[in-house]
PDB file of C-alpha atoms in Angstrom:
ATOM      1  CA  MET A   1       8.138  15.292   0.008  1.00  0.00           C
ATOM      2  CA  PHE A   2       7.461  11.751   1.200  1.00  0.00           C
ATOM      3  CA  LEU A   3       4.073  10.598   2.470  1.00  0.00           C
ATOM      4  CA  ALA A   4       3.446   7.389   4.364  1.00  0.00           C
ATOM      5  CA  SER A   5       0.360   5.532   5.452  1.00  0.00           C
ATOM      6  CA  ASP A   6      -0.242   2.238   7.177  1.00  0.00           C
ATOM      7  CA  LEU A   7      -3.068   0.611   9.079  1.00  0.00           C
ATOM      8  CA  SER A   8      -0.679   0.021  11.994  1.00  0.00           C
ATOM      9  CA  ILE A   9      -0.471   2.954  14.396  1.00  0.00           C
ATOM     10  CA  GLY A  10       2.890   1.572  15.569  1.00  0.00           C
ATOM     11  CA  LEU A  11       4.389   1.765  12.079  1.00  0.00           C
ATOM     12  CA  VAL A  12       2.926   5.233  11.545  1.00  0.00           C
ATOM     13  CA  ASN A  13       4.631   6.349  14.764  1.00  0.00           C
ATOM     14  CA  VAL A  14       7.968   4.931  13.555  1.00  0.00           C
ATOM     15  CA  CYS A  15       7.621   6.992  10.357  1.00  0.00           C
ATOM     16  CA  MET A  16       6.761  10.121  12.298  1.00  0.00           C
ATOM     17  CA  GLU A  17       9.755   9.600  14.611  1.00  0.00           C
ATOM     18  CA  LYS A  18      11.896   9.656  11.455  1.00  0.00           C
ATOM     19  CA  SER A  19      10.265  12.960  10.403  1.00  0.00           C
ATOM     20  CA  PHE A  20       8.078  11.543   7.624  1.00  0.00           C
ATOM     21  CA  ASP A  21       4.518  12.725   7.142  1.00  0.00           C
ATOM     22  CA  ALA A  22       2.474   9.660   8.035  1.00  0.00           C
ATOM     23  CA  VAL A  23      -1.155   8.812   8.688  1.00  0.00           C
ATOM     24  CA  ALA A  24      -3.051   5.726   9.742  1.00  0.00           C
ATOM     25  CA  ALA A  25      -5.120   4.703   6.738  1.00  0.00           C
ATOM     26  CA  ASP A  26      -6.657   1.754   4.961  1.00  0.00           C
ATOM     27  CA  GLY A  27      -4.952   1.020   1.626  1.00  0.00           C
ATOM     28  CA  LEU A  28      -8.374   0.479   0.066  1.00  0.00           C
ATOM     29  CA  ASN A  29      -9.270   4.101   0.818  1.00  0.00           C
ATOM     30  CA  CYS A  30      -6.141   6.278   0.801  1.00  0.00           C
ATOM     31  CA  PRO A  31      -6.496   9.847   2.101  1.00  0.00           C
ATOM     32  CA  TYR A  32      -4.622  11.368  -0.859  1.00  0.00           C
ATOM     33  CA  ARG A  33      -5.907  13.424  -3.799  1.00  0.00           C
ATOM     34  CA  ASP A  34      -6.242  11.893  -7.262  1.00  0.00           C
ATOM     35  CA  SER A  35      -3.024  12.090  -9.297  1.00  0.00           C
ATOM     36  CA  SER A  36      -1.099  13.598  -6.375  1.00  0.00           C
ATOM     37  CA  CYS A  37       1.903  11.233  -6.246  1.00  0.00           C
ATOM     38  CA  ASP A  38       4.838  10.597  -8.576  1.00  0.00           C
ATOM     39  CA  ALA A  39       5.540   7.149  -7.141  1.00  0.00           C
ATOM     40  CA  ALA A  40       4.257   4.664  -4.573  1.00  0.00           C
ATOM     41  CA  ILE A  41       5.425   1.521  -2.852  1.00  0.00           C
ATOM     42  CA  CYS A  42       3.179  -1.135  -1.407  1.00  0.00           C
ATOM     43  CA  ILE A  43       5.301  -3.628   0.495  1.00  0.00           C
ATOM     44  CA  ALA A  44       3.832  -6.758   2.099  1.00  0.00           C
ATOM     45  CA  VAL A  45       0.205  -5.619   1.924  1.00  0.00           C
ATOM     46  CA  VAL A  46      -1.603  -7.232  -1.011  1.00  0.00           C
ATOM     47  CA  HIS A  47      -0.974 -10.782   0.244  1.00  0.00           C
ATOM     48  CA  HIS A  48      -3.092  -9.972   3.346  1.00  0.00           C
ATOM     49  CA  ILE A  49      -6.127  -9.058   1.209  1.00  0.00           C
ATOM     50  CA  SER A  50      -8.494 -12.021   1.134  1.00  0.00           C
ATOM     51  CA  SER A  51     -10.297 -11.716  -2.196  1.00  0.00           C
ATOM     52  CA  VAL A  52      -9.395 -10.978  -5.802  1.00  0.00           C
ATOM     53  CA  GLU A  53     -11.912  -8.114  -5.953  1.00  0.00           C
ATOM     54  CA  ARG A  54     -10.408  -6.413  -2.890  1.00  0.00           C
ATOM     55  CA  ARG A  55      -6.882  -6.922  -4.274  1.00  0.00           C
ATOM     56  CA  LYS A  56      -8.016  -5.185  -7.472  1.00  0.00           C
ATOM     57  CA  ARG A  57      -9.431  -2.341  -5.357  1.00  0.00           C
ATOM     58  CA  LEU A  58      -6.027  -1.947  -3.677  1.00  0.00           C
ATOM     59  CA  VAL A  59      -4.224  -1.720  -7.027  1.00  0.00           C
ATOM     60  CA  ALA A  60      -6.885   0.690  -8.330  1.00  0.00           C
ATOM     61  CA  GLU A  61      -6.462   2.891  -5.266  1.00  0.00           C
ATOM     62  CA  ILE A  62      -2.703   3.057  -5.777  1.00  0.00           C
ATOM     63  CA  ALA A  63      -3.239   3.892  -9.471  1.00  0.00           C
ATOM     64  CA  ARG A  64      -5.761   6.592  -8.490  1.00  0.00           C
ATOM     65  CA  VAL A  65      -3.240   8.541  -6.405  1.00  0.00           C
ATOM     66  CA  LEU A  66      -0.478   8.295  -9.031  1.00  0.00           C
ATOM     67  CA  ARG A  67      -0.159  10.951 -11.697  1.00  0.00           C
ATOM     68  CA  ARG A  68      -0.315   9.656 -15.288  1.00  0.00           C
ATOM     69  CA  GLY A  69       3.031   7.942 -15.933  1.00  0.00           C
ATOM     70  CA  GLY A  70       3.730   7.610 -12.199  1.00  0.00           C
ATOM     71  CA  ARG A  71       5.072   4.259 -11.086  1.00  0.00           C
ATOM     72  CA  ALA A  72       4.407   1.945  -8.166  1.00  0.00           C
ATOM     73  CA  LEU A  73       6.153  -1.097  -6.747  1.00  0.00           C
ATOM     74  CA  ILE A  74       4.045  -3.854  -5.193  1.00  0.00           C
ATOM     75  CA  THR A  75       5.549  -6.859  -3.427  1.00  0.00           C
ATOM     76  CA  ALA A  76       3.765  -9.990  -2.256  1.00  0.00           C
ATOM     77  CA  TRP A  77       4.771 -13.286  -0.714  1.00  0.00           C
ATOM     78  CA  ALA A  78       5.330 -16.007  -3.308  1.00  0.00           C
ATOM     79  CA  MET A  79       3.990 -19.547  -3.397  1.00  0.00           C
ATOM     80  CA  GLU A  80       7.506 -20.443  -4.556  1.00  0.00           C
ATOM     81  CA  GLN A  81       9.134 -20.038  -1.128  1.00  0.00           C
ATOM     82  CA  GLU A  82      12.926 -20.398  -1.087  1.00  0.00           C
ATOM     83  CA  LYS A  83      12.882 -22.523   2.102  1.00  0.00           C
ATOM     84  CA  PRO A  84       9.530 -24.364   2.082  1.00  0.00           C
ATOM     85  CA  ALA A  85      10.497 -26.657   4.976  1.00  0.00           C
ATOM     86  CA  LYS A  86      10.799 -23.580   7.204  1.00  0.00           C
ATOM     87  CA  THR A  87       7.791 -21.769   5.797  1.00  0.00           C
ATOM     88  CA  ILE A  88       4.931 -23.109   3.703  1.00  0.00           C
ATOM     89  CA  GLU A  89       5.198 -26.691   4.991  1.00  0.00           C
ATOM     90  CA  LYS A  90       4.630 -25.440   8.558  1.00  0.00           C
ATOM     91  CA  TRP A  91       1.742 -23.105   7.807  1.00  0.00           C
ATOM     92  CA  GLU A  92      -1.971 -23.909   8.037  1.00  0.00           C
ATOM     93  CA  LYS A  93      -3.439 -24.187   4.557  1.00  0.00           C
ATOM     94  CA  ILE A  94      -6.932 -22.752   4.197  1.00  0.00           C
ATOM     95  CA  GLU A  95      -7.498 -23.527   0.525  1.00  0.00           C
ATOM     96  CA  GLY A  96      -5.726 -22.948  -2.775  1.00  0.00           C
ATOM     97  CA  ASN A  97      -2.890 -20.501  -2.135  1.00  0.00           C
ATOM     98  CA  ASP A  98      -4.418 -19.147   1.092  1.00  0.00           C
ATOM     99  CA  PHE A  99      -2.759 -19.802   4.459  1.00  0.00           C
ATOM    100  CA  PHE A 100      -2.791 -18.848   8.109  1.00  0.00           C
ATOM    101  CA  VAL A 101       0.756 -18.062   9.201  1.00  0.00           C
ATOM    102  CA  PRO A 102       1.546 -17.994  12.928  1.00  0.00           C
ATOM    103  CA  TRP A 103       2.785 -14.668  14.210  1.00  0.00           C
ATOM    104  CA  HIS A 104       4.383 -14.760  17.662  1.00  0.00           C
ATOM    105  CA  LEU A 105       3.977 -11.582  19.660  1.00  0.00           C
ATOM    106  CA  PRO A 106       5.568 -11.228  23.117  1.00  0.00           C
ATOM    107  CA  SER A 107       2.853 -11.345  25.783  1.00  0.00           C
ATOM    108  CA  HIS A 108       3.746  -7.905  27.130  1.00  0.00           C
ATOM    109  CA  ARG A 109       2.660  -6.447  23.757  1.00  0.00           C
ATOM    110  CA  THR A 110      -0.450  -8.540  23.178  1.00  0.00           C
ATOM    111  CA  GLN A 111      -3.041  -6.387  24.917  1.00  0.00           C
ATOM    112  CA  LYS A 112      -2.056  -3.375  22.818  1.00  0.00           C
ATOM    113  CA  GLN A 113      -2.025  -5.510  19.654  1.00  0.00           C
ATOM    114  CA  HIS A 114      -5.430  -7.023  20.429  1.00  0.00           C
ATOM    115  CA  GLU A 115      -6.891  -3.548  20.973  1.00  0.00           C
ATOM    116  CA  GLN A 116      -5.624  -2.531  17.500  1.00  0.00           C
ATOM    117  CA  ASP A 117      -6.791  -5.755  15.809  1.00  0.00           C
ATOM    118  CA  PRO A 118      -9.552  -7.388  17.893  1.00  0.00           C
ATOM    119  CA  CYS A 119     -10.451  -9.799  15.071  1.00  0.00           C
ATOM    120  CA  SER A 120      -7.102 -11.602  15.211  1.00  0.00           C
ATOM    121  CA  VAL A 121      -7.229 -15.273  16.066  1.00  0.00           C
ATOM    122  CA  ARG A 122      -4.822 -15.780  18.960  1.00  0.00           C
ATOM    123  CA  LYS A 123      -3.612 -18.341  21.474  1.00  0.00           C
ATOM    124  CA  THR A 124      -0.792 -18.394  23.976  1.00  0.00           C
ATOM    125  CA  THR A 125       2.333 -20.535  23.978  1.00  0.00           C
ATOM    126  CA  PRO A 126       2.600 -23.111  26.806  1.00  0.00           C
ATOM    127  CA  ASP A 127       4.759 -20.780  28.935  1.00  0.00           C
ATOM    128  CA  ASP A 128       2.531 -17.735  28.200  1.00  0.00           C
ATOM    129  CA  SER A 129       5.541 -15.786  26.930  1.00  0.00           C
ATOM    130  CA  PHE A 130       3.976 -15.245  23.502  1.00  0.00           C
ATOM    131  CA  GLN A 131       0.568 -14.820  21.979  1.00  0.00           C
ATOM    132  CA  VAL A 132       0.288 -16.597  18.647  1.00  0.00           C
ATOM    133  CA  TYR A 133      -1.876 -14.919  16.045  1.00  0.00           C
ATOM    134  CA  LYS A 134      -3.015 -16.538  12.823  1.00  0.00           C
ATOM    135  CA  ARG A 135      -2.422 -14.021  10.056  1.00  0.00           C
ATOM    136  CA  TYR A 136      -4.023 -14.491   6.652  1.00  0.00           C
ATOM    137  CA  TYR A 137      -1.748 -14.695   3.598  1.00  0.00           C
ATOM    138  CA  HIS A 138      -2.513 -15.297  -0.053  1.00  0.00           C
ATOM    139  CA  LEU A 139       0.668 -16.570  -1.702  1.00  0.00           C
ATOM    140  CA  PHE A 140       1.056 -15.431  -5.289  1.00  0.00           C
ATOM    141  CA  GLN A 141       2.222 -17.711  -8.081  1.00  0.00           C
ATOM    142  CA  GLU A 142       4.429 -16.621 -10.947  1.00  0.00           C
ATOM    143  CA  GLY A 143       2.498 -14.220 -13.205  1.00  0.00           C
ATOM    144  CA  GLU A 144      -0.447 -13.824 -10.815  1.00  0.00           C
ATOM    145  CA  LEU A 145       0.503 -10.420  -9.393  1.00  0.00           C
ATOM    146  CA  GLU A 146       1.301  -9.076 -12.861  1.00  0.00           C
ATOM    147  CA  ALA A 147      -2.068 -10.353 -14.157  1.00  0.00           C
ATOM    148  CA  LEU A 148      -3.823  -8.735 -11.185  1.00  0.00           C
ATOM    149  CA  VAL A 149      -2.253  -5.353 -11.960  1.00  0.00           C
ATOM    150  CA  ASN A 150      -3.047  -5.633 -15.679  1.00  0.00           C
ATOM    151  CA  SER A 151      -6.702  -6.427 -14.881  1.00  0.00           C
ATOM    152  CA  VAL A 152      -7.146  -2.995 -13.277  1.00  0.00           C
ATOM    153  CA  PRO A 153      -8.118  -0.115 -15.603  1.00  0.00           C
ATOM    154  CA  GLY A 154      -5.526   2.646 -15.370  1.00  0.00           C
ATOM    155  CA  ALA A 155      -2.635   0.351 -14.416  1.00  0.00           C
ATOM    156  CA  ARG A 156      -0.092  -1.390 -16.657  1.00  0.00           C
ATOM    157  CA  ALA A 157       2.675  -3.680 -15.414  1.00  0.00           C
ATOM    158  CA  VAL A 158       6.070  -2.646 -16.818  1.00  0.00           C
ATOM    159  CA  ASP A 159       8.271  -5.131 -14.936  1.00  0.00           C
ATOM    160  CA  SER A 160       7.954  -8.142 -12.677  1.00  0.00           C
ATOM    161  CA  PHE A 161      10.559 -10.158 -10.831  1.00  0.00           C
ATOM    162  CA  PHE A 162      11.173 -12.626  -8.016  1.00  0.00           C
ATOM    163  CA  ASP A 163      13.147 -11.482  -4.962  1.00  0.00           C
ATOM    164  CA  LYS A 164      13.678 -13.442  -1.737  1.00  0.00           C
ATOM    165  CA  SER A 165      10.405 -15.437  -1.753  1.00  0.00           C
ATOM    166  CA  ASN A 166       8.408 -12.460  -3.043  1.00  0.00           C
ATOM    167  CA  TRP A 167       6.866 -11.603  -6.387  1.00  0.00           C
ATOM    168  CA  CYS A 168       7.326  -7.958  -7.271  1.00  0.00           C
ATOM    169  CA  VAL A 169       5.634  -5.829  -9.916  1.00  0.00           C
ATOM    170  CA  ILE A 170       6.375  -2.317 -11.047  1.00  0.00           C
ATOM    171  CA  PHE A 171       3.397  -0.707 -12.726  1.00  0.00           C
ATOM    172  CA  GLU A 172       2.635   2.576 -14.399  1.00  0.00           C
ATOM    173  CA  ALA A 173      -0.513   4.629 -14.045  1.00  0.00           C
ATOM    174  CA  THR A 174      -2.050   5.059 -17.492  1.00  0.00           C
ATOM    175  CA  ALA A 175      -4.999   7.319 -16.675  1.00  0.00           C
TER     176      ALA A 175
END
């Protein structure tokens, strides 16, 4: 059986349309029993979490739902972007490795998006065809994601690698 959860109702609906069991949930408080999963994937989530303590909570929550010996894959955007002129050099730096990245959403979808995420910072393009949201990203440096995982009791990194401007870590639940 496959379970899916995401904060985005739209993504949950896509999963359900493909016959997966899916729920809208916050990754910091997953609606699954302790030790109930053999494996987990967490794609493009941790880089949106704005503090080290909350990132640790996310890893701990994934470890909590894994059975002992279960494995998880976490991916996060890397500071070492493959095409910095098209990415990092155009983004708004907040401080350190933290950025606001513009996200262009067609205007016909913006009301629905704003209802789902009313805290988003947004502006329109000159022709009003898009709303531009500033999305928070923490870009991870080499070794940072692995160190984050290893700082969480009950989690141990077993592999890490770079893939298409992302740092990836596979970890094992040890508790």
